[in-house]
mmCIF file of C-alpha atoms in Angstrom:
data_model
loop_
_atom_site.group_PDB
_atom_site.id
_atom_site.type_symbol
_atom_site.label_atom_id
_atom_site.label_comp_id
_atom_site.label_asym_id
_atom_site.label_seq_id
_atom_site.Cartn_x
_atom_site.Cartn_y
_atom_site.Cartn_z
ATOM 1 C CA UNK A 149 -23.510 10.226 3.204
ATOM 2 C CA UNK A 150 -19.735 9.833 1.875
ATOM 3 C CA UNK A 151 -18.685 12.620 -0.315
ATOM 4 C CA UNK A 152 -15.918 14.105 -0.922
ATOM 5 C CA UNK A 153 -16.423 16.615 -4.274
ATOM 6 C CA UNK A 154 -18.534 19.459 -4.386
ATOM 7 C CA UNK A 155 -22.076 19.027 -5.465
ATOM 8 C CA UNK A 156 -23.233 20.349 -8.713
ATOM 9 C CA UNK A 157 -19.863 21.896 -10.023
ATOM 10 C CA UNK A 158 -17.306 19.809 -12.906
ATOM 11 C CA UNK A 159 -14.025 19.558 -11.086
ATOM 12 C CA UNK A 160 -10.685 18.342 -12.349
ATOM 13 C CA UNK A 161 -8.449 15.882 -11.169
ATOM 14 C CA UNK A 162 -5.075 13.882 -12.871
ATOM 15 C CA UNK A 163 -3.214 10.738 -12.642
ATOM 16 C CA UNK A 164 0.399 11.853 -11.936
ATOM 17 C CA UNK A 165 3.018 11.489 -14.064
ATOM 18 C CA UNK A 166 6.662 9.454 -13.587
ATOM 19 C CA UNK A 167 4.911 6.966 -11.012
ATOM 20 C CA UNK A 168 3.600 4.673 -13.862
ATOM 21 C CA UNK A 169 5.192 4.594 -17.540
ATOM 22 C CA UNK A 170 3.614 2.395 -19.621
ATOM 23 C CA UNK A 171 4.268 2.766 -23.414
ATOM 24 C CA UNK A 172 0.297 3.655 -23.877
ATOM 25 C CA UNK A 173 0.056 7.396 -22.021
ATOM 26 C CA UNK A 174 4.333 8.042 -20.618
ATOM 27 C CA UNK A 175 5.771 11.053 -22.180
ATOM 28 C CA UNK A 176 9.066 10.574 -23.177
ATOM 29 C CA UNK A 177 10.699 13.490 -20.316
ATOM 30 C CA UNK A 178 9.302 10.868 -17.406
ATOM 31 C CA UNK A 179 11.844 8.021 -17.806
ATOM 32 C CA UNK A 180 14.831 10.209 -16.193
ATOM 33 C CA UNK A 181 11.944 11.901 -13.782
ATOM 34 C CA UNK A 182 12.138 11.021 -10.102
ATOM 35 C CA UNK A 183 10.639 11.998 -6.820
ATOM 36 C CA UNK A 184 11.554 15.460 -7.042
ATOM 37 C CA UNK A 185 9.801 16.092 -10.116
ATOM 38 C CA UNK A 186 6.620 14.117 -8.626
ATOM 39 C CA UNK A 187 6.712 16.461 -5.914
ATOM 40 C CA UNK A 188 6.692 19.735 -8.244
ATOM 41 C CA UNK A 189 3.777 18.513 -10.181
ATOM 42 C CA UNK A 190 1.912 17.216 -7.178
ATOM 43 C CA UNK A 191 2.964 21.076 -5.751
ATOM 44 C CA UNK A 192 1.544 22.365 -9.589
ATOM 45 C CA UNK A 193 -2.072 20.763 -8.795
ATOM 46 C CA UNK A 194 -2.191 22.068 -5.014
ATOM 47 C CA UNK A 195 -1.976 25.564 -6.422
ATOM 48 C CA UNK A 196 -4.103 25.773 -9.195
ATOM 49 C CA UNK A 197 -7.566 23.967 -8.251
ATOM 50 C CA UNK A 198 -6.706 20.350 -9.059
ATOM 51 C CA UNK A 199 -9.544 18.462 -6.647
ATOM 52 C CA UNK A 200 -6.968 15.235 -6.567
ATOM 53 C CA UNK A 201 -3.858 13.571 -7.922
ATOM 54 C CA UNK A 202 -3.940 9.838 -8.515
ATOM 55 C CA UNK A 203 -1.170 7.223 -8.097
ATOM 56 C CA UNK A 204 -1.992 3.500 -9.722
ATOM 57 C CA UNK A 205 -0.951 0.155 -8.546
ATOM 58 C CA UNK A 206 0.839 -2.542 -9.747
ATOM 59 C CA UNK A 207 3.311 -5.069 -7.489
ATOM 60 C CA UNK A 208 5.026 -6.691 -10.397
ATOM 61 C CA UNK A 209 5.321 -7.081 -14.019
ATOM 62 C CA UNK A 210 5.750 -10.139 -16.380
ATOM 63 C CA UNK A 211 8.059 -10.008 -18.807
ATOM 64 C CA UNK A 212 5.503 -10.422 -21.293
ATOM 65 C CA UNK A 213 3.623 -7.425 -21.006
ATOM 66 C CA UNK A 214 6.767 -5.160 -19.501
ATOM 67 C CA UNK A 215 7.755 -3.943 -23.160
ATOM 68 C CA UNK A 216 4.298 -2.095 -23.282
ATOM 69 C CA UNK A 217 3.527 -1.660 -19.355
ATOM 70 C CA UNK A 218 6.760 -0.804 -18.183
ATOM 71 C CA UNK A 219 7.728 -1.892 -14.735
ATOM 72 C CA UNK A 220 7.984 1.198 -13.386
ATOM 73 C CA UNK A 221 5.049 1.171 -10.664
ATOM 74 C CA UNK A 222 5.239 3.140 -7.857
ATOM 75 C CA UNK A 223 3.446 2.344 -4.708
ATOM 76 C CA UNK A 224 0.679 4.252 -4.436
ATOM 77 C CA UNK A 225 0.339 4.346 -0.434
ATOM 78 C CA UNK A 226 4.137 5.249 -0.030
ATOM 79 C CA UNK A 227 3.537 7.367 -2.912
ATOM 80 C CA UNK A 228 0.794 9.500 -1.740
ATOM 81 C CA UNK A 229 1.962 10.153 1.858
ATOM 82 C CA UNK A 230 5.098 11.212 0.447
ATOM 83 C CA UNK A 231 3.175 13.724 -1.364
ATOM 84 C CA UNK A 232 0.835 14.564 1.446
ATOM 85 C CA UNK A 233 3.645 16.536 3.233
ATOM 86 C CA UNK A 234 4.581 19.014 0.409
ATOM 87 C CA UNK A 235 0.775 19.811 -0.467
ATOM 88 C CA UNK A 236 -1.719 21.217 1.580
ATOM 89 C CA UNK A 237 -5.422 20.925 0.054
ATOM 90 C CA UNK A 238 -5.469 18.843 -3.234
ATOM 91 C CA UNK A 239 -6.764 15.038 -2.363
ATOM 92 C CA UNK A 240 -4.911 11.541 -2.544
ATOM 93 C CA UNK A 241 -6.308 9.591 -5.082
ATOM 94 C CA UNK A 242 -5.470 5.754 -5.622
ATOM 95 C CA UNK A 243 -6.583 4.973 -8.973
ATOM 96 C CA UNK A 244 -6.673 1.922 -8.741
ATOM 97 C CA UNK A 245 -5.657 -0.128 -5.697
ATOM 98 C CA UNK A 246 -6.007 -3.669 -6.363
ATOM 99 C CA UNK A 247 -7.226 -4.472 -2.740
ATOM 100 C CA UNK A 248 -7.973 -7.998 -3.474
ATOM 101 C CA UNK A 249 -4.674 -8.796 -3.569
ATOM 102 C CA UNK A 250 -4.225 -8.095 -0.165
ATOM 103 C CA UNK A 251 -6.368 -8.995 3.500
ATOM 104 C CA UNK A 252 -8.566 -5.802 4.111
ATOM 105 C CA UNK A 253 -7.087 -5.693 7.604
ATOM 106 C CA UNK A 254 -3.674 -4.566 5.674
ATOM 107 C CA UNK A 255 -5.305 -2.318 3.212
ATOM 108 C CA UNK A 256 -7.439 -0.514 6.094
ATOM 109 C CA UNK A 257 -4.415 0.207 8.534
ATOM 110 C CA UNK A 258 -2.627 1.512 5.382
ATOM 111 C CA UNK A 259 -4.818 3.953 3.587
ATOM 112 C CA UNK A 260 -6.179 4.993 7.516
ATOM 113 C CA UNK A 261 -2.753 6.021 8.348
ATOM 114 C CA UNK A 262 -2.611 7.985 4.690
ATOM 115 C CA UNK A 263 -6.185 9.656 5.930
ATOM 116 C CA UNK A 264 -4.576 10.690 9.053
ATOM 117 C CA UNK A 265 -1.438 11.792 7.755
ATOM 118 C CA UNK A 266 -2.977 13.892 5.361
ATOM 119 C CA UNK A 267 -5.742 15.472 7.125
ATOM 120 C CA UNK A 268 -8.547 13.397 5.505
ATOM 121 C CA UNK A 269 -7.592 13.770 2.219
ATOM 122 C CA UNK A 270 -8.109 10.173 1.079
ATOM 123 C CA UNK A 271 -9.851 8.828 -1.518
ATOM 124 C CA UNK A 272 -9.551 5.368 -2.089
ATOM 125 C CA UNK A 273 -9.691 3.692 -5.362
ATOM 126 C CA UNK A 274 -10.064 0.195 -5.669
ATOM 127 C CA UNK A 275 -10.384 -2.167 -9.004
ATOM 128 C CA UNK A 276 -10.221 -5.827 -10.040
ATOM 129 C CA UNK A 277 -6.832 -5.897 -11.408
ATOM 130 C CA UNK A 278 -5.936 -7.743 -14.928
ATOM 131 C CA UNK A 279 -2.413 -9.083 -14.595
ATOM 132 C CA UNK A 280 -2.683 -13.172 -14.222
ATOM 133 C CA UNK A 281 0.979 -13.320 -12.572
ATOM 134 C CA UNK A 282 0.658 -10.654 -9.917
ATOM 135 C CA UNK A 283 -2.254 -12.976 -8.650
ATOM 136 C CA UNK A 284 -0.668 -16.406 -9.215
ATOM 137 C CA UNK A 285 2.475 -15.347 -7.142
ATOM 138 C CA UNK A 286 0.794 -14.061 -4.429
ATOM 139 C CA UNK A 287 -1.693 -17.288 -4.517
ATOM 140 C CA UNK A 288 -4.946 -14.925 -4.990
ATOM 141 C CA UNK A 289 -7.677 -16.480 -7.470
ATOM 142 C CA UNK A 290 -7.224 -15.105 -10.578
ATOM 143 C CA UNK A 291 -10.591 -16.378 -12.264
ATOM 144 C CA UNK A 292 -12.376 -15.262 -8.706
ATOM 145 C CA UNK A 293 -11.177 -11.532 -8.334
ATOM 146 C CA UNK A 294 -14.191 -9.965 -8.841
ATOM 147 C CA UNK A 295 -16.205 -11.817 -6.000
ATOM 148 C CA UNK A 296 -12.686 -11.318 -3.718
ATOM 149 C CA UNK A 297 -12.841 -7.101 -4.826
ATOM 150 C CA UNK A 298 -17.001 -7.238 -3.702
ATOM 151 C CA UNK A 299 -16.211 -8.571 -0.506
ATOM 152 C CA UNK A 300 -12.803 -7.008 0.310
ATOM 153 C CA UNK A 301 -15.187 -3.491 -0.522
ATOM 154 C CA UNK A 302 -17.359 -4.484 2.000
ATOM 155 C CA UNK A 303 -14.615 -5.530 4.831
ATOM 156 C CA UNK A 304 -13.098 -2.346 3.944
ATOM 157 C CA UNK A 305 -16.360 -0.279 4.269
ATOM 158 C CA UNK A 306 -16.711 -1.605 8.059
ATOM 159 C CA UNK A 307 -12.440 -1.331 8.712
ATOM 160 C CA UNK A 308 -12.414 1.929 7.425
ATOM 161 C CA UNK A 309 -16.019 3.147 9.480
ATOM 162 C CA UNK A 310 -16.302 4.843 12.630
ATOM 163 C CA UNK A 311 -15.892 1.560 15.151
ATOM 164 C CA UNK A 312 -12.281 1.343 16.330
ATOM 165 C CA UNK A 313 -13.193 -2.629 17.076
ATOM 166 C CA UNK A 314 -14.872 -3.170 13.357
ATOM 167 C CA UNK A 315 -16.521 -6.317 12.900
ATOM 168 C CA UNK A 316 -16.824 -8.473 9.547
ATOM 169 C CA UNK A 317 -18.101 -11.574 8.550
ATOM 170 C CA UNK A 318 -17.613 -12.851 4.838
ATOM 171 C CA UNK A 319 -17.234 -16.032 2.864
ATOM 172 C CA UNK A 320 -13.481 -15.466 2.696
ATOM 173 C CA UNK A 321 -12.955 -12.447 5.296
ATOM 174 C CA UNK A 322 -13.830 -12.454 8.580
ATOM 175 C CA UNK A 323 -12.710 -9.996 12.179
ATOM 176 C CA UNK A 324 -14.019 -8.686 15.242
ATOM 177 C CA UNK A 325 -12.565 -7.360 18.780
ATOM 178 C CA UNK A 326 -9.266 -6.433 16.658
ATOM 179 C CA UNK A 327 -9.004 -2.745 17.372
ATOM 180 C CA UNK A 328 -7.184 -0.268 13.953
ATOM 181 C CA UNK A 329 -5.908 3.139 15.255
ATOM 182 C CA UNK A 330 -4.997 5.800 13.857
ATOM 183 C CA UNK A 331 -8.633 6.320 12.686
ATOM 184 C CA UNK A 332 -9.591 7.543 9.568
ATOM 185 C CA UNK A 333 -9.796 11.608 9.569
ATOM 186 C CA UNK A 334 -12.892 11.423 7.481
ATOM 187 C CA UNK A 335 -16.372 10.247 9.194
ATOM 188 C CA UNK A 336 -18.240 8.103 8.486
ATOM 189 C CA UNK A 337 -15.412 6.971 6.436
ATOM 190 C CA UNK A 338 -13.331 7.735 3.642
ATOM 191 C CA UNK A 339 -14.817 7.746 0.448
ATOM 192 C CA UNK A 340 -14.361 4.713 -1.896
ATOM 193 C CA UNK A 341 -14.458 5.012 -5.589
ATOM 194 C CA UNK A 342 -14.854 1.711 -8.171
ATOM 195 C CA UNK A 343 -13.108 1.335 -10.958
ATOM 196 C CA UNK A 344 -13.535 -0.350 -14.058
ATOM 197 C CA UNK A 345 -16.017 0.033 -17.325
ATOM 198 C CA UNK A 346 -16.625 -3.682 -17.589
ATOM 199 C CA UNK A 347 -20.751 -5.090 -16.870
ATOM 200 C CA UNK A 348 -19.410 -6.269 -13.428
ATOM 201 C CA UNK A 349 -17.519 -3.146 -12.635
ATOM 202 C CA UNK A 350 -20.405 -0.777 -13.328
ATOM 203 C CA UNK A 351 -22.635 -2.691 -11.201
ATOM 204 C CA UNK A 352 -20.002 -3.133 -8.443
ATOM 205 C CA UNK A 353 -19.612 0.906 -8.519
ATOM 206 C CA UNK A 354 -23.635 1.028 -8.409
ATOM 207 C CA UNK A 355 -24.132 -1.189 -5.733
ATOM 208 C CA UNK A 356 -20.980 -0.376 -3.380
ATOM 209 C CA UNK A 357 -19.253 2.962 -4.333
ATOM 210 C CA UNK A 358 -19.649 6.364 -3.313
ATOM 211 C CA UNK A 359 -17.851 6.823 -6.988
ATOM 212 C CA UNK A 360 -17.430 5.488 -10.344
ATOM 213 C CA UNK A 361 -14.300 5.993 -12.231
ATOM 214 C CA UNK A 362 -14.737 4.169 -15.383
ATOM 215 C CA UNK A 363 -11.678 3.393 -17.676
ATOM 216 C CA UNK A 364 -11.767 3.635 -21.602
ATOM 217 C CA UNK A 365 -14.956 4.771 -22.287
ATOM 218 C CA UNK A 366 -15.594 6.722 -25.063
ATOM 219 C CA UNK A 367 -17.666 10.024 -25.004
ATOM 220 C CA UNK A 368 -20.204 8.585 -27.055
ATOM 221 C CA UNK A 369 -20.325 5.557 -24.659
ATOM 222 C CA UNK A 370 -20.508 7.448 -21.476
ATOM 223 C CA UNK A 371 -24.234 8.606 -21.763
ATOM 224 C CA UNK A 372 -25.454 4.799 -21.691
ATOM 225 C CA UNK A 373 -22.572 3.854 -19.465
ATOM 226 C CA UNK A 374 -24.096 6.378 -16.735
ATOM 227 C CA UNK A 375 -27.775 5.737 -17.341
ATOM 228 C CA UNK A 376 -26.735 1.833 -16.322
ATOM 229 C CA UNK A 377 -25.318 2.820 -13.140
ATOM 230 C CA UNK A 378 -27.372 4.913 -11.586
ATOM 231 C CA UNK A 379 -30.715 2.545 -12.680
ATOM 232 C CA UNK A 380 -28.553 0.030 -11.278
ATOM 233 C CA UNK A 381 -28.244 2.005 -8.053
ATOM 234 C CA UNK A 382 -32.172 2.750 -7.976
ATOM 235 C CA UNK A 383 -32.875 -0.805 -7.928
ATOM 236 C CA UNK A 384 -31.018 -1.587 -5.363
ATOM 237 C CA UNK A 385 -32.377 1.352 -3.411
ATOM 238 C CA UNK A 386 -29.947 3.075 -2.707
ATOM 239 C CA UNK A 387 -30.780 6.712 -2.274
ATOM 240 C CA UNK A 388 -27.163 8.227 -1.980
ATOM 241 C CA UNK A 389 -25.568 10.213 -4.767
ATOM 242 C CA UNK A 390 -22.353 8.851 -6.726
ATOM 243 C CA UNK A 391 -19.936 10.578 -7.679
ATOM 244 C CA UNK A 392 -19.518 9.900 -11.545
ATOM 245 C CA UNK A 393 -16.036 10.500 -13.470
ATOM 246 C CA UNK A 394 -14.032 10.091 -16.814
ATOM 247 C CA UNK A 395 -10.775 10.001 -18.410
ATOM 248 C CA UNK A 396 -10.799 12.726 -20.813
ATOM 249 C CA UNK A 397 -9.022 13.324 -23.812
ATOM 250 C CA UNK A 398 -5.197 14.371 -23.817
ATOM 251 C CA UNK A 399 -5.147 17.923 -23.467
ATOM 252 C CA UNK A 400 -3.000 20.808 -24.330
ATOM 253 C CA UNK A 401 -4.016 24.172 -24.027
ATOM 254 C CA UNK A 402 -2.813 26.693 -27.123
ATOM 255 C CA UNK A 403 -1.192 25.879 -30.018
ATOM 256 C CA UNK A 404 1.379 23.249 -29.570
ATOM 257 C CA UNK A 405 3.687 23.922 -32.031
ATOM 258 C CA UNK A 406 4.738 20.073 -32.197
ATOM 259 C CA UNK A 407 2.817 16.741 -32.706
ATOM 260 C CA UNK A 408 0.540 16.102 -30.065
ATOM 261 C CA UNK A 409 -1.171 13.662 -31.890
ATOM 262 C CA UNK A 410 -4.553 13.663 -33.343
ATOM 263 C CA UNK A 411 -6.859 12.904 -30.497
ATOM 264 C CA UNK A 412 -5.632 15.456 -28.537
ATOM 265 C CA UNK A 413 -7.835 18.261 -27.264
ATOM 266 C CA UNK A 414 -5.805 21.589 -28.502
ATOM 267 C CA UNK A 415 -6.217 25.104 -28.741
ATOM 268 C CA UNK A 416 -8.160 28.251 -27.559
ATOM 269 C CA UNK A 417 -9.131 27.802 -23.753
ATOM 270 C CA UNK A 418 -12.589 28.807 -24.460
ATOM 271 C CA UNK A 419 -12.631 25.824 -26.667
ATOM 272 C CA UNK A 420 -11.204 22.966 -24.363
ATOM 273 C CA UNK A 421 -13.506 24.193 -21.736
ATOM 274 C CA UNK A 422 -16.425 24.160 -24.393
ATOM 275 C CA UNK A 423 -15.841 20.251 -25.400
ATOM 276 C CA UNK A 424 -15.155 19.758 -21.766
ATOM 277 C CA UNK A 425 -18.157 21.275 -20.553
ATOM 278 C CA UNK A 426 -20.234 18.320 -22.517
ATOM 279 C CA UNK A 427 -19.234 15.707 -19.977
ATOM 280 C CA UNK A 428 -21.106 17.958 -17.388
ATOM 281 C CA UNK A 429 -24.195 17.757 -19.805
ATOM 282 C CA UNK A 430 -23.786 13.977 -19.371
ATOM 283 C CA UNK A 431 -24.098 13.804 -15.659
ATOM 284 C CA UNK A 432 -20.102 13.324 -14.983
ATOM 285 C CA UNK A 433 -18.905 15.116 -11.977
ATOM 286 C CA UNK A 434 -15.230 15.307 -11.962
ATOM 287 C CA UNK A 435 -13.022 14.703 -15.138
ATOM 288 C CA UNK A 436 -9.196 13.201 -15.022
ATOM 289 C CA UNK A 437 -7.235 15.283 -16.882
ATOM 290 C CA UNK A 438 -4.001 14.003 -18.720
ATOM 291 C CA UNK A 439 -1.662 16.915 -20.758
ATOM 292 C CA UNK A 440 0.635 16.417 -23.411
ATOM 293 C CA UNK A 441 4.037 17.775 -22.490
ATOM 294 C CA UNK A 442 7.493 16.823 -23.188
ATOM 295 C CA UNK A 443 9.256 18.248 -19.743
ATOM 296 C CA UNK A 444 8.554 19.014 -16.340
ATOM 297 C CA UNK A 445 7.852 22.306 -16.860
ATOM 298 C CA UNK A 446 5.880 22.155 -19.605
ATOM 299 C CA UNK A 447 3.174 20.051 -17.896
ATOM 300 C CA UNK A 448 3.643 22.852 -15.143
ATOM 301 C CA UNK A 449 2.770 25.328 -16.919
ATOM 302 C CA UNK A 450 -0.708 23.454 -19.050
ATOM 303 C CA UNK A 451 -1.850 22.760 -15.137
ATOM 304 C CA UNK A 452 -1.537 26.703 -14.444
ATOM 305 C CA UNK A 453 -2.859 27.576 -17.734
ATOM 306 C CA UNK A 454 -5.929 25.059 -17.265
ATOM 307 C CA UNK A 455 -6.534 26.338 -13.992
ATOM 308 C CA UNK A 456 -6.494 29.675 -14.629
ATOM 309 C CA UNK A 457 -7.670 29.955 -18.216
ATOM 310 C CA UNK A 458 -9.619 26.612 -19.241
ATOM 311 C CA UNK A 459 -11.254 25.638 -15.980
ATOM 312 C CA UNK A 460 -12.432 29.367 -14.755
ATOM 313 C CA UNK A 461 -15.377 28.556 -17.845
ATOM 314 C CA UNK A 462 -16.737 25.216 -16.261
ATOM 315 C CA UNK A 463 -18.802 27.610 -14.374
ATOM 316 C CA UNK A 464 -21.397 26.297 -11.318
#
């Protein structure tokens, strides 16, 4: 069995801020952010209960969608073993790595040498990806990504396992007697999350992941969302339990005293963890977190206050 979270118990994770601005979810303080403010936030979530922090990827942005993307990307690998050395117990979340973009054999040595560097802490990510150009310049299928992702998820289950010499054998992948060290800290493997909220990507996160992170869903579609996947991962008979997440409303805990805007989660602790508690209800298992802030140490101190005051009523 690959698991990483505790059984039974919500837990709370968050995409990090600064290492990807688009227009849709940036706060205004990250533009003139850098590396040392990633590392006080990353710091922030080691101390008070965060299960992970996330980096996303993208290698490059057209001009045509940089006004409301951004181009500010950071790589998640380099990203997350940066942060490994300043924290101690929070995991190292890609969400997402766009593996098909890349020959498993790359991916594996990469996020294997993040597992060892951080003492297992890995969780990897992985999605389809839905920028045309990053494919087109790197001479990837476009139209075919989603058979590439299945495949490179199954190359990377068997890179990533517990033989040194992994073999694979695929339409488009293939290896054997090629021995990858450092090994993975985590046996059997790391775990390996799917993302996505599309037909394809539920099934995909059924059928291969140890996780499901979807992306968009609202709480009203989540119920039916989850149903899907797990009678998806009945039929195929698998027996193993997923770990099921969401993105969940911007948050601020208190009064704000400033526009937050109006689908933001504010107010009493009590009353965030009340709403928040629901997912639970649904079947979810961990929730990504996202708080509206406009500094550094602002979002510092909604982390401590939803560790110590929102998340202490999730119960067990």
């Amino acid at each position: 069995m690959v698991r990483t979270l505790p059984e039974g118990r919500l837990v709370y994770g968050m995409q990090l801020p600064v290492q990807s601005q688009s227009t849709l979810y940036a706060e205004s303080w990250e533009a003139a952010a850098g590396p040392a403010d990633l590392v006080e936030i990353a710091r922030a979530a080691d101390r008070h209960g965060f299960a992970y922090i996330a980096c996303c990827e993208h290698l490059a942005i057209p001009q045509r969608l940089a006004a409301a993307m951004g181009t500010t990307w950071y790589d998640p690998v380099a990203t997350l073993a940066h942060l490994a050395a300043v924290t101690e117990r929070v995991r190292l979340l890609s969400h997402v790595a766009v593996v098909g973009l890349k020959h498993p054999l790359i991916t594996a040595k990469q996020y294997a040498t993040l597992d060892r560097l951080s003492g297992g802490r890995l969780i990897l990510g992985v999605g389809a990806g839905h920028v045309r150009e990053e494919f087109e310049a790197l001479g990837v299928d476009f139209g075919r990504r989603g058979a590439v992702l299945d495949e490179s998820i199954d190359a990377l289950k068997a890179a990533l396992g517990p033989e040194e010499f992994a073999e694979f054998k695929g339409v488009r992948f293939a290896f054997a007697g090629l021995g990858q060290a450092p090994r993975p800290v985590q046996t059997p493997r790391p775990p390996l999350w799917v993302g996505g909220s599309s037909p394809a990507a539920v099934r995909r996160a059924a059928v291969r992941g140890d996780g499901w992170l979807p992306q968009g869903d609202r709480r009203e579609q989540l119920p039916g969302q989850i149903d899907r996947l797990l009678a998806l991962r009945e039929a195929a008979g698998i027996e193993e339990p997923i770990t099921v997440g969401t993105i969940a409303e911007p948050l601020y805990v208190g009064e704000p005293g400033w526009e937050v805007g109006r689908w933001t989660l504010s107010g009493a602790p009590e009353r965030i963890a009340e709403s928040l508690r629901a997912y639970r209800a649904m079947g979810v298992d961990q929730i990504q977190v996202r708080f509206r802030s406009r500094s550094r140490s602002e979002l510092a101190d909604q982390m401590a206050a939803f560790g110590s005051e929102v998340a202490v009523h999730f119960g067990d």
